[in-house]
Short mmCIF file of C-alpha atoms in Angstrom, two decimals:
data_model
loop_
_atom_site.label_atom_id
_atom_site.label_comp_id
_atom_site.label_asym_id
_atom_site.label_seq_id
_atom_site.Cartn_x
_atom_site.Cartn_y
_atom_site.Cartn_z
CA UNK A 1 184.98 -70.03 320.04
CA UNK A 2 188.57 -69.58 318.95
CA UNK A 3 187.41 -67.11 316.28
CA UNK A 4 185.67 -64.93 318.88
CA UNK A 5 188.74 -65.04 321.13
CA UNK A 6 190.94 -64.01 318.20
CA UNK A 7 188.59 -61.10 317.40
CA UNK A 8 188.69 -59.87 321.01
CA UNK A 9 192.47 -60.17 321.03
CA UNK A 10 192.67 -58.16 317.80
CA UNK A 11 190.43 -55.40 319.22
CA UNK A 12 192.50 -55.23 322.39
CA UNK A 13 195.72 -55.04 320.40
CA UNK A 14 194.28 -52.27 318.17
CA UNK A 15 193.20 -50.27 321.21
CA UNK A 16 196.67 -50.69 322.73
CA UNK A 17 198.22 -49.41 319.49
CA UNK A 18 196.01 -46.33 319.54
CA UNK A 19 196.94 -45.60 323.14
CA UNK A 20 200.61 -45.96 322.35
CA UNK A 21 200.34 -43.52 319.43
CA UNK A 22 199.29 -40.71 321.77
CA UNK A 23 201.34 -39.65 324.74
CA UNK A 24 199.84 -38.84 328.14
CA UNK A 25 200.73 -35.19 327.59
CA UNK A 26 198.22 -35.03 324.76
CA UNK A 27 195.28 -35.61 327.15
CA UNK A 28 195.03 -32.12 328.63
CA UNK A 29 191.83 -32.77 330.58
CA UNK A 30 189.85 -35.95 331.19
CA UNK A 31 186.83 -36.57 333.42
CA UNK A 32 185.48 -40.13 333.64
CA UNK A 33 183.16 -39.56 336.63
CA UNK A 34 184.31 -42.91 338.04
CA UNK A 35 184.43 -41.11 341.38
CA UNK A 36 181.97 -38.61 342.82
CA UNK A 37 182.20 -35.16 341.21
CA UNK A 38 182.19 -33.39 344.60
CA UNK A 39 185.30 -31.27 345.04
CA UNK A 40 186.18 -31.24 341.36
CA UNK A 41 182.98 -29.79 339.93
CA UNK A 42 181.29 -26.72 341.42
CA UNK A 43 177.51 -26.36 341.27
CA UNK A 44 176.23 -22.84 340.59
CA UNK A 45 174.54 -21.04 343.49
CA UNK A 46 172.50 -18.85 341.17
CA UNK A 47 168.77 -18.85 342.02
CA UNK A 48 167.67 -19.92 338.54
CA UNK A 49 169.64 -23.17 338.63
CA UNK A 50 167.65 -25.51 340.88
CA UNK A 51 168.34 -28.74 338.99
CA UNK A 52 170.02 -31.43 341.09
CA UNK A 53 173.12 -33.15 339.69
CA UNK A 54 173.74 -36.77 340.69
CA UNK A 55 176.63 -39.20 340.40
CA UNK A 56 174.82 -42.12 338.79
CA UNK A 57 175.36 -45.28 336.80
CA UNK A 58 174.43 -45.39 333.15
CA UNK A 59 171.39 -47.63 332.77
CA UNK A 60 172.50 -51.21 332.15
CA UNK A 61 176.19 -50.50 332.89
CA UNK A 62 178.52 -50.28 335.86
CA UNK A 63 179.94 -47.09 334.36
CA UNK A 64 179.17 -43.82 336.19
CA UNK A 65 178.38 -40.39 334.80
CA UNK A 66 177.00 -36.97 335.73
CA UNK A 67 173.19 -37.18 335.72
CA UNK A 68 170.48 -34.58 335.12
CA UNK A 69 168.02 -35.94 337.69
CA UNK A 70 164.92 -33.70 337.44
CA UNK A 71 162.59 -32.53 334.71
CA UNK A 72 161.89 -28.92 333.75
CA UNK A 73 164.91 -27.42 335.49
CA UNK A 74 167.93 -25.28 334.75
CA UNK A 75 171.31 -26.81 335.54
CA UNK A 76 174.77 -25.27 335.89
CA UNK A 77 178.03 -26.89 336.99
CA UNK A 78 181.67 -26.12 336.17
CA UNK A 79 185.15 -27.60 336.49
CA UNK A 80 188.15 -25.26 336.26
CA UNK A 81 191.25 -26.69 334.54
CA UNK A 82 194.64 -26.72 336.22
CA UNK A 83 195.85 -24.31 333.54
CA UNK A 84 194.26 -22.73 330.47
CA UNK A 85 194.42 -24.56 327.14
CA UNK A 86 195.51 -22.57 324.11
CA UNK A 87 193.53 -23.17 320.93
CA UNK A 88 196.10 -21.37 318.79
CA UNK A 89 198.83 -24.02 319.01
CA UNK A 90 198.36 -27.11 316.84
CA UNK A 91 195.19 -29.19 316.95
CA UNK A 92 192.69 -29.28 319.79
CA UNK A 93 190.07 -31.98 320.31
CA UNK A 94 186.92 -31.52 322.40
CA UNK A 95 185.01 -34.72 323.11
CA UNK A 96 182.33 -36.02 325.46
CA UNK A 97 179.65 -38.69 325.76
CA UNK A 98 175.96 -38.05 326.31
CA UNK A 99 173.16 -40.51 326.84
CA UNK A 100 169.55 -39.32 326.65
CA UNK A 101 168.15 -42.14 328.75
CA UNK A 102 164.58 -40.77 328.60
CA UNK A 103 164.89 -39.22 325.17
CA UNK A 104 165.07 -35.51 324.40
CA UNK A 105 162.02 -33.58 323.24
CA UNK A 106 163.01 -30.16 324.51
CA UNK A 107 166.33 -29.28 326.09
CA UNK A 108 170.07 -28.93 325.73
CA UNK A 109 172.88 -31.42 326.37
CA UNK A 110 175.90 -29.36 325.33
CA UNK A 111 179.12 -28.21 327.00
CA UNK A 112 180.58 -24.73 327.32
CA UNK A 113 184.35 -24.31 327.24
CA UNK A 114 184.90 -21.14 329.24
CA UNK A 115 187.48 -18.40 329.09
CA UNK A 116 189.67 -17.60 332.15
CA UNK A 117 187.92 -16.04 335.14
CA UNK A 118 189.57 -12.71 334.38
CA UNK A 119 186.95 -12.43 331.62
CA UNK A 120 184.37 -11.84 334.35
CA UNK A 121 182.87 -14.95 335.91
CA UNK A 122 183.07 -17.01 339.10
CA UNK A 123 182.44 -20.75 339.53
CA UNK A 124 179.71 -20.28 342.16
CA UNK A 125 178.05 -17.70 339.90
CA UNK A 126 178.32 -19.68 336.67
CA UNK A 127 175.31 -18.96 334.43
CA UNK A 128 174.33 -18.36 330.81
CA UNK A 129 176.17 -15.02 330.79
CA UNK A 130 179.53 -16.53 331.74
CA UNK A 131 181.95 -15.89 328.85
CA UNK A 132 182.93 -18.96 326.85
CA UNK A 133 185.17 -19.65 323.88
CA UNK A 134 183.26 -22.59 322.39
CA UNK A 135 179.84 -24.13 322.94
CA UNK A 136 179.44 -27.64 321.58
CA UNK A 137 176.85 -30.39 321.77
CA UNK A 138 173.22 -31.48 321.23
CA UNK A 139 170.22 -29.17 321.49
CA UNK A 140 166.67 -30.05 320.54
CA UNK A 141 163.38 -28.20 321.02
CA UNK A 142 160.63 -27.26 318.59
CA UNK A 143 162.26 -26.33 315.27
CA UNK A 144 165.75 -26.66 316.79
CA UNK A 145 167.45 -30.02 316.28
CA UNK A 146 171.19 -29.62 315.98
CA UNK A 147 174.60 -30.42 317.38
CA UNK A 148 175.72 -26.87 318.15
CA UNK A 149 179.19 -25.61 317.44
CA UNK A 150 179.45 -21.93 318.39
CA UNK A 151 182.67 -19.93 318.46
CA UNK A 152 182.66 -16.72 320.47
CA UNK A 153 185.22 -14.54 318.70
CA UNK A 154 186.48 -11.05 319.46
CA UNK A 155 186.06 -8.51 316.68
CA UNK A 156 189.53 -6.88 316.38
CA UNK A 157 188.00 -3.54 315.33
CA UNK A 158 185.10 -3.14 317.75
CA UNK A 159 186.43 -5.31 320.59
CA UNK A 160 182.98 -6.93 320.81
CA UNK A 161 182.63 -10.70 321.31
CA UNK A 162 180.33 -12.18 318.69
CA UNK A 163 178.78 -15.66 318.52
CA UNK A 164 179.55 -17.39 315.21
CA UNK A 165 177.27 -20.39 314.64
CA UNK A 166 178.24 -23.34 312.45
CA UNK A 167 175.88 -23.46 309.46
CA UNK A 168 173.92 -26.66 308.75
CA UNK A 169 175.15 -28.60 311.79
CA UNK A 170 174.28 -32.31 312.09
CA UNK A 171 171.11 -33.45 313.83
CA UNK A 172 170.86 -35.04 317.26
CA UNK A 173 170.56 -38.87 317.14
CA UNK A 174 166.96 -39.82 317.91
CA UNK A 175 167.43 -42.66 320.39
CA UNK A 176 168.34 -43.39 324.01
CA UNK A 177 171.81 -44.79 323.37
CA UNK A 178 175.17 -43.40 324.46
CA UNK A 179 176.68 -41.18 321.76
CA UNK A 180 180.09 -39.54 321.64
CA UNK A 181 180.50 -36.05 320.18
CA UNK A 182 183.87 -34.86 318.90
CA UNK A 183 185.02 -31.47 317.61
CA UNK A 184 188.50 -31.34 316.07
CA UNK A 185 190.05 -27.88 315.60
CA UNK A 186 192.93 -28.06 313.12
CA UNK A 187 195.78 -25.53 312.64
CA UNK A 188 194.72 -24.99 309.00
CA UNK A 189 191.49 -23.28 310.21
CA UNK A 190 189.45 -26.44 309.66
CA UNK A 191 186.95 -27.84 312.16
CA UNK A 192 185.44 -31.31 311.99
CA UNK A 193 182.36 -32.52 313.86
CA UNK A 194 182.18 -36.26 314.53
CA UNK A 195 179.30 -38.26 316.00
CA UNK A 196 180.27 -41.73 317.19
CA UNK A 197 183.58 -41.34 315.38
CA UNK A 198 181.91 -40.66 312.02
CA UNK A 199 182.60 -37.30 310.39
CA UNK A 200 179.27 -35.48 310.03
CA UNK A 201 180.43 -31.96 309.21
CA UNK A 202 183.59 -30.22 308.02
CA UNK A 203 183.98 -26.46 307.87
CA UNK A 204 186.53 -23.66 307.65
CA UNK A 205 186.51 -20.96 310.31
CA UNK A 206 187.31 -18.24 307.78
CA UNK A 207 184.81 -19.32 305.11
CA UNK A 208 181.83 -17.04 304.58
CA UNK A 209 179.75 -20.12 303.73
CA UNK A 210 180.40 -22.09 306.93
CA UNK A 211 179.61 -19.72 309.81
CA UNK A 212 176.80 -17.29 310.53
CA UNK A 213 177.75 -14.53 310.82
CA UNK A 214 181.11 -15.09 309.11
CA UNK A 215 184.23 -14.30 311.14
CA UNK A 216 185.52 -12.00 308.40
CA UNK A 217 183.01 -9.29 307.43
CA UNK A 218 182.22 -8.52 303.79
CA UNK A 219 184.61 -6.14 302.04
CA UNK A 220 181.75 -3.98 300.80
CA UNK A 221 178.30 -3.15 302.15
CA UNK A 222 175.24 -1.42 300.66
CA UNK A 223 175.53 2.35 301.05
CA UNK A 224 173.05 3.28 303.81
CA UNK A 225 172.81 6.82 302.40
CA UNK A 226 172.05 5.76 298.84
CA UNK A 227 168.39 6.36 297.94
CA UNK A 228 166.33 5.01 295.07
CA UNK A 229 165.62 7.73 292.44
CA UNK A 230 161.99 8.79 292.27
CA UNK A 231 161.73 7.90 288.56
CA UNK A 232 163.17 4.41 289.03
CA UNK A 233 160.65 1.93 287.59
CA UNK A 234 160.92 -1.63 288.98
CA UNK A 235 157.83 -2.97 287.20
CA UNK A 236 158.85 -5.64 284.68
CA UNK A 237 155.30 -5.81 283.27
CA UNK A 238 152.63 -3.13 282.97
CA UNK A 239 149.00 -3.09 281.75
CA UNK A 240 148.86 -2.38 278.01
CA UNK A 241 147.82 1.30 277.84
CA UNK A 242 146.44 0.79 274.31
CA UNK A 243 144.20 -2.12 275.22
CA UNK A 244 140.44 -1.49 275.13
CA UNK A 245 137.70 -3.52 276.74
CA UNK A 246 135.72 -5.40 274.05
CA UNK A 247 132.19 -4.12 273.43
CA UNK A 248 130.66 -7.49 274.25
CA UNK A 249 132.47 -7.81 277.60
CA UNK A 250 129.76 -7.88 280.28
CA UNK A 251 131.34 -7.32 283.70
CA UNK A 252 127.94 -7.60 285.42
CA UNK A 253 127.14 -11.08 284.19
CA UNK A 254 126.77 -13.42 287.22
CA UNK A 255 129.09 -16.38 287.65
CA UNK A 256 126.16 -18.82 288.06
CA UNK A 257 122.64 -18.92 286.64
CA UNK A 258 119.64 -21.22 287.07
CA UNK A 259 119.66 -24.29 284.89
CA UNK A 260 116.59 -23.71 282.74
CA UNK A 261 116.82 -27.24 281.34
CA UNK A 262 116.52 -28.86 284.76
CA UNK A 263 113.26 -30.73 285.45
CA UNK A 264 111.82 -31.58 288.82
CA UNK A 265 112.47 -35.27 289.45
CA UNK A 266 109.46 -37.55 289.35
CA UNK A 267 108.24 -38.43 292.81
CA UNK A 268 109.42 -35.22 294.46
CA UNK A 269 107.32 -34.69 297.63
CA UNK A 270 106.45 -30.98 297.51
CA UNK A 271 104.17 -31.08 300.55
CA UNK A 272 106.47 -33.03 302.81
CA UNK A 273 108.86 -31.13 305.12
CA UNK A 274 112.49 -32.20 305.21
CA UNK A 275 112.35 -32.62 309.00
CA UNK A 276 109.59 -33.77 311.35
CA UNK A 277 109.15 -34.04 315.11
CA UNK A 278 110.77 -37.09 316.65
CA UNK A 279 107.81 -39.36 317.47
CA UNK A 280 109.79 -41.21 320.12
CA UNK A 281 110.75 -38.05 322.02
CA UNK A 282 108.89 -37.34 325.25
CA UNK A 283 108.69 -34.26 327.36
CA UNK A 284 111.11 -34.50 330.33
CA UNK A 285 109.41 -34.92 333.71
CA UNK A 286 111.24 -31.95 335.19
CA UNK A 287 110.31 -29.63 332.29
CA UNK A 288 108.63 -26.46 333.59
CA UNK A 289 106.71 -24.59 330.86
CA UNK A 290 106.80 -21.35 332.84
CA UNK A 291 110.56 -21.45 333.35
CA UNK A 292 111.69 -23.44 330.32
CA UNK A 293 109.09 -22.30 327.78
CA UNK A 294 106.79 -24.42 325.68
CA UNK A 295 108.35 -27.81 325.07
CA UNK A 296 108.94 -28.84 321.47
CA UNK A 297 110.02 -32.25 320.31
CA UNK A 298 113.47 -32.37 318.63
CA UNK A 299 113.52 -32.68 314.85
CA UNK A 300 114.64 -35.72 312.84
CA UNK A 301 114.96 -36.31 309.08
CA UNK A 302 111.60 -37.03 307.54
CA UNK A 303 111.58 -40.80 306.89
CA UNK A 304 109.28 -40.28 303.88
CA UNK A 305 112.04 -38.32 302.19
CA UNK A 306 114.51 -41.18 302.42
CA UNK A 307 112.96 -43.10 299.54
CA UNK A 308 111.96 -39.99 297.55
CA UNK A 309 114.29 -37.88 295.37
CA UNK A 310 113.55 -34.90 297.61
CA UNK A 311 111.10 -33.00 299.80
CA UNK A 312 109.84 -29.46 300.16
CA UNK A 313 109.86 -26.66 297.62
CA UNK A 314 111.81 -27.66 294.51
CA UNK A 315 114.13 -25.11 292.94
CA UNK A 316 116.19 -25.32 289.78
CA UNK A 317 119.89 -26.01 290.46
CA UNK A 318 122.53 -23.44 289.52
CA UNK A 319 125.05 -23.88 286.69
CA UNK A 320 128.06 -21.92 285.42
CA UNK A 321 127.08 -18.92 283.32
CA UNK A 322 128.67 -19.29 279.86
CA UNK A 323 128.51 -15.50 279.46
CA UNK A 324 130.47 -14.85 282.67
CA UNK A 325 133.78 -13.07 282.09
CA UNK A 326 134.36 -11.20 285.33
CA UNK A 327 136.10 -7.87 285.74
CA UNK A 328 138.02 -6.82 282.62
CA UNK A 329 141.64 -5.82 282.94
CA UNK A 330 144.17 -4.85 280.32
CA UNK A 331 146.70 -7.54 279.36
CA UNK A 332 150.28 -7.10 280.59
CA UNK A 333 153.13 -6.12 278.31
CA UNK A 334 156.87 -5.58 278.83
CA UNK A 335 157.51 -2.26 280.56
CA UNK A 336 159.65 -0.10 278.23
CA UNK A 337 160.82 1.94 281.25
CA UNK A 338 161.83 -1.09 283.34
CA UNK A 339 165.22 -0.57 285.03
CA UNK A 340 165.41 -3.69 287.16
CA UNK A 341 165.21 -4.10 290.92
CA UNK A 342 166.98 -1.18 292.53
CA UNK A 343 169.85 -1.83 294.91
CA UNK A 344 171.99 0.69 296.76
CA UNK A 345 175.54 0.96 295.51
CA UNK A 346 178.26 -0.90 297.36
CA UNK A 347 180.82 1.00 299.44
CA UNK A 348 183.90 -0.20 301.38
CA UNK A 349 182.88 -1.75 304.70
CA UNK A 350 184.38 0.37 307.48
CA UNK A 351 184.28 -2.67 309.80
CA UNK A 352 186.14 -4.95 307.41
CA UNK A 353 189.28 -6.70 308.61
CA UNK A 354 191.40 -9.62 307.49
CA UNK A 355 192.41 -12.71 309.42
CA UNK A 356 194.91 -15.45 308.75
CA UNK A 357 193.67 -17.41 311.74
CA UNK A 358 190.89 -17.00 314.29
CA UNK A 359 191.95 -15.21 317.46
CA UNK A 360 190.87 -18.04 319.76
CA UNK A 361 190.44 -17.33 323.44
CA UNK A 362 191.97 -19.99 325.72
CA UNK A 363 189.86 -22.59 327.51
CA UNK A 364 190.14 -22.39 331.29
CA UNK A 365 187.11 -24.41 332.42
CA UNK A 366 184.49 -26.90 331.26
CA UNK A 367 180.90 -26.07 332.15
CA UNK A 368 177.44 -27.51 331.63
CA UNK A 369 174.75 -24.83 331.65
CA UNK A 370 171.47 -26.11 330.24
CA UNK A 371 167.71 -25.88 330.49
CA UNK A 372 165.80 -29.08 329.81
CA UNK A 373 162.31 -30.56 330.10
CA UNK A 374 163.77 -34.09 330.33
CA UNK A 375 165.57 -35.89 333.10
CA UNK A 376 167.91 -38.83 332.61
CA UNK A 377 170.57 -36.97 330.60
CA UNK A 378 173.95 -38.50 331.46
CA UNK A 379 177.31 -36.84 330.70
CA UNK A 380 180.50 -38.92 330.72
CA UNK A 381 184.13 -39.10 329.58
CA UNK A 382 184.74 -35.41 328.91
CA UNK A 383 188.05 -34.97 327.10
CA UNK A 384 190.25 -32.12 325.93
CA UNK A 385 193.27 -33.30 323.93
CA UNK A 386 195.88 -31.99 321.50
CA UNK A 387 195.89 -35.13 319.37
CA UNK A 388 192.85 -36.67 317.65
CA UNK A 389 194.39 -40.14 318.12
CA UNK A 390 193.85 -39.71 321.86
CA UNK A 391 190.16 -39.00 321.25
CA UNK A 392 189.95 -42.01 318.97
CA UNK A 393 191.51 -44.27 321.61
CA UNK A 394 189.00 -43.11 324.24
CA UNK A 395 186.12 -43.75 321.85
CA UNK A 396 187.35 -47.27 321.27
CA UNK A 397 187.91 -48.08 324.94
CA UNK A 398 185.22 -46.11 326.83
CA UNK A 399 182.35 -45.47 324.41
CA UNK A 400 182.25 -48.29 321.87
CA UNK A 401 181.85 -51.23 324.29
CA UNK A 402 178.88 -49.51 325.98
CA UNK A 403 177.32 -48.58 322.68
CA UNK A 404 177.53 -52.14 321.33
CA UNK A 405 175.83 -53.52 324.46
CA UNK A 406 173.07 -50.91 324.21
CA UNK A 407 172.53 -51.62 320.52
CA UNK A 408 172.12 -55.33 321.18
CA UNK A 409 169.70 -54.65 324.04
CA UNK A 410 167.69 -52.24 321.89
CA UNK A 411 167.51 -54.79 319.10
CA UNK A 412 166.26 -57.47 321.49
CA UNK A 413 163.63 -55.13 322.95
CA UNK A 414 162.38 -54.18 319.49
CA UNK A 415 162.07 -57.80 318.50
CA UNK A 416 160.23 -58.59 321.73
CA UNK A 417 157.89 -55.61 321.33
CA UNK A 418 157.00 -56.31 317.74
CA UNK A 419 157.49 -59.83 316.49
CA UNK A 420 157.23 -58.79 312.85
CA UNK A 421 160.12 -56.36 313.29
CA UNK A 422 158.06 -53.33 312.22
CA UNK A 423 159.19 -51.06 315.06
CA UNK A 424 162.82 -51.94 314.44
CA UNK A 425 162.34 -51.24 310.75
CA UNK A 426 160.78 -47.85 311.46
CA UNK A 427 163.68 -46.99 313.78
CA UNK A 428 166.13 -47.71 310.95
CA UNK A 429 164.02 -45.62 308.60
CA UNK A 430 164.11 -42.68 311.03
CA UNK A 431 167.88 -43.02 311.39
CA UNK A 432 168.25 -42.84 307.59
CA UNK A 433 165.88 -39.85 307.38
CA UNK A 434 167.88 -37.93 309.99
CA UNK A 435 171.01 -38.53 307.91
CA UNK A 436 169.14 -37.35 304.82
CA UNK A 437 168.27 -34.11 306.66
CA UNK A 438 172.00 -33.49 307.15
CA UNK A 439 172.79 -33.64 303.40
CA UNK A 440 174.28 -30.21 302.57
CA UNK A 441 172.22 -29.48 299.44
CA UNK A 442 169.01 -29.95 301.49
CA UNK A 443 170.06 -27.43 304.17
CA UNK A 444 167.40 -24.95 303.05
CA UNK A 445 164.70 -27.50 303.89
CA UNK A 446 166.34 -29.11 306.92
CA UNK A 447 163.92 -27.76 309.53
CA UNK A 448 160.97 -28.78 307.38
CA UNK A 449 162.32 -32.33 307.02
CA UNK A 450 163.11 -32.61 310.76
CA UNK A 451 159.60 -31.47 311.61
CA UNK A 452 158.15 -34.18 309.37
CA UNK A 453 160.38 -36.85 310.93
CA UNK A 454 159.33 -35.84 314.45
CA UNK A 455 155.66 -36.08 313.46
CA UNK A 456 156.26 -39.59 312.09
CA UNK A 457 158.06 -40.64 315.29
CA UNK A 458 155.04 -39.59 317.34
CA UNK A 459 152.57 -41.11 314.84
CA UNK A 460 154.23 -44.12 313.16
CA UNK A 461 151.14 -44.69 311.00
CA UNK A 462 152.09 -41.68 308.84
CA UNK A 463 155.68 -42.84 308.24
CA UNK A 464 155.02 -43.76 304.60
CA UNK A 465 153.43 -40.38 303.92
CA UNK A 466 156.40 -38.61 305.49
CA UNK A 467 158.85 -40.61 303.38
CA UNK A 468 156.91 -39.67 300.24
CA UNK A 469 156.92 -36.00 301.29
CA UNK A 470 160.69 -35.99 301.87
CA UNK A 471 161.24 -37.69 298.51
CA UNK A 472 159.19 -34.89 296.90
CA UNK A 473 161.44 -32.30 298.56
CA UNK A 474 164.59 -34.10 297.40
CA UNK A 475 163.33 -34.41 293.82
CA UNK A 476 162.35 -30.74 293.80
CA UNK A 477 165.82 -29.67 294.96
CA UNK A 478 167.50 -31.99 292.44
CA UNK A 479 165.30 -30.56 289.69
CA UNK A 480 166.43 -27.08 290.70
CA UNK A 481 170.10 -28.12 290.71
CA UNK A 482 169.87 -29.87 287.35
CA UNK A 483 167.77 -27.41 285.40
CA UNK A 484 168.57 -24.20 287.27
CA UNK A 485 166.32 -21.25 286.65
CA UNK A 486 165.57 -18.09 288.54
CA UNK A 487 162.30 -19.20 290.09
CA UNK A 488 162.35 -20.89 293.44
CA UNK A 489 160.97 -24.43 293.15
CA UNK A 490 157.57 -24.84 294.73
CA UNK A 491 157.73 -27.23 297.68
CA UNK A 492 154.77 -28.28 299.73
CA UNK A 493 154.48 -26.52 303.02
CA UNK A 494 154.97 -28.83 305.94
CA UNK A 495 151.39 -28.24 307.08
CA UNK A 496 150.12 -29.41 303.66
CA UNK A 497 152.46 -32.39 303.66
CA UNK A 498 151.45 -33.42 307.14
CA UNK A 499 147.78 -33.09 306.19
CA UNK A 500 148.33 -35.29 303.16
CA UNK A 501 150.06 -37.84 305.39
CA UNK A 502 147.35 -37.89 308.01
CA UNK A 503 144.28 -35.68 308.11
CA UNK A 504 144.32 -35.81 311.88
CA UNK A 505 147.91 -34.60 312.24
CA UNK A 506 148.36 -31.15 313.79
CA UNK A 507 151.44 -29.04 314.41
CA UNK A 508 151.24 -28.73 318.19
CA UNK A 509 148.87 -27.77 320.93
CA UNK A 510 148.11 -24.38 319.42
CA UNK A 511 146.96 -25.96 316.17
CA UNK A 512 144.80 -28.44 318.10
CA UNK A 513 143.16 -25.64 320.07
CA UNK A 514 142.49 -23.68 316.89
CA UNK A 515 140.91 -26.71 315.22
CA UNK A 516 138.72 -27.39 318.26
CA UNK A 517 137.61 -23.73 318.27
CA UNK A 518 136.82 -23.87 314.56
CA UNK A 519 134.82 -27.07 315.05
CA UNK A 520 132.81 -25.39 317.83
CA UNK A 521 132.08 -22.39 315.63
CA UNK A 522 131.09 -24.61 312.71
CA UNK A 523 128.80 -26.67 314.96
CA UNK A 524 127.18 -23.55 316.37
CA UNK A 525 126.68 -21.92 312.99
CA UNK A 526 125.65 -25.05 311.09
CA UNK A 527 122.17 -25.01 309.53
CA UNK A 528 119.95 -28.14 309.45
CA UNK A 529 121.05 -30.65 306.86
CA UNK A 530 119.13 -30.14 303.63
CA UNK A 531 118.59 -32.53 300.78
CA UNK A 532 119.85 -31.37 297.38
CA UNK A 533 117.13 -30.14 295.09
CA UNK A 534 118.38 -31.29 291.74
CA UNK A 535 118.06 -34.14 289.40
#
């Protein structure tokens, strides 16, 4: 008992230390939603945004938040700051909590940090066209599963605002717990993305490898006026012009021929049909010969054929023709005129410019503008600060206690649902797999891995197959990294992997409809089942 009290005292003292490290001036904006949002937040009047916002408690807590209350709706709400926040001076931290109380299969749960109204927007008319500086937060639907970080940056040459998306962002946690998302913008052009206080991504705004498209254009571009010469030969291999088809090469020989050595099995019933009328079938009472035609009994397999090696006319089986060679073609040789793959020459990029730092636009408002198929999304504790210690203190005091309670409740529910702990084990497996998908060297296959994980979540019986498939992908990538080579490693397509995991798995409603249609066509076109006529 004393040990628990000492632990609580230590946590309280640590939280107090964190709060003391950051001054009140460092918390530029904070919204706890302890009170109703009316008067502080303005709901958009635009016709498209019919979703109803509610001031609601987080499930299982006395803590309030801003709730997405209806399914399949667009939502838009905004809160204008007392004064704009500059992103050019020192560090800036953007942080908020989101709880997907009913999960998230298709929808957004991100924030938009808007530019001043002079950029061309009004609170009552807030919509997806309203100009923002940064968009940050979870988004999941179909192949999309990411924690967005998008910077809208003005091109100093064209004056156009361009969206620059963070490459390989972390995935959205796949549970119904409260999670806290943090973006830390540093004065050295670095940005860090944290989920629940854990760093999940680090990038540099000016790096060509971290944002798509990069903030700084390439110095050179392919010359759009450069044309490939007519005599440019890109064929690495060509048919040998001196090769001659051998005299004994028979292109007309069939692939299969009758097996002349085959003998009709003893006991074959030549005079028995494969199918006979069903003796138990009777003509329906309401059958009208004039309207319905002459009634015929349905066919069944001839029971006499069951014990025999076969019925009906016997024919020799087919076998591979040893003389078959197929169409002759000359063997390939190195092309003596090969010049390589042609590329246009590089010229200076007329749109190139240099930057020491991004030209950040100030933040003048915080908005939520989303479309979602799920209800139950709860936003809470939105923070803008100039010191990451402030964000850390809020995580410790507002998010962590709720998260710990939810984790304990989830654990108890899993144990109650499945006494052998299987569901809890699978949940841990999925958590690990989502972290695996975020490993940088697997970025090329991230969507494929996420798709596999989502299939396993919906059909837990294929979890083992999915794990094996992901291990195959990882080993393939490692093989490529270790041994190099020009050829792209062959990785199973997700449809093949899913089929190997579970023959009944499909990739959505469209695939199911196509399979059903194919089954109908096969049923319609299927001929009566015939017994093999071989030995």
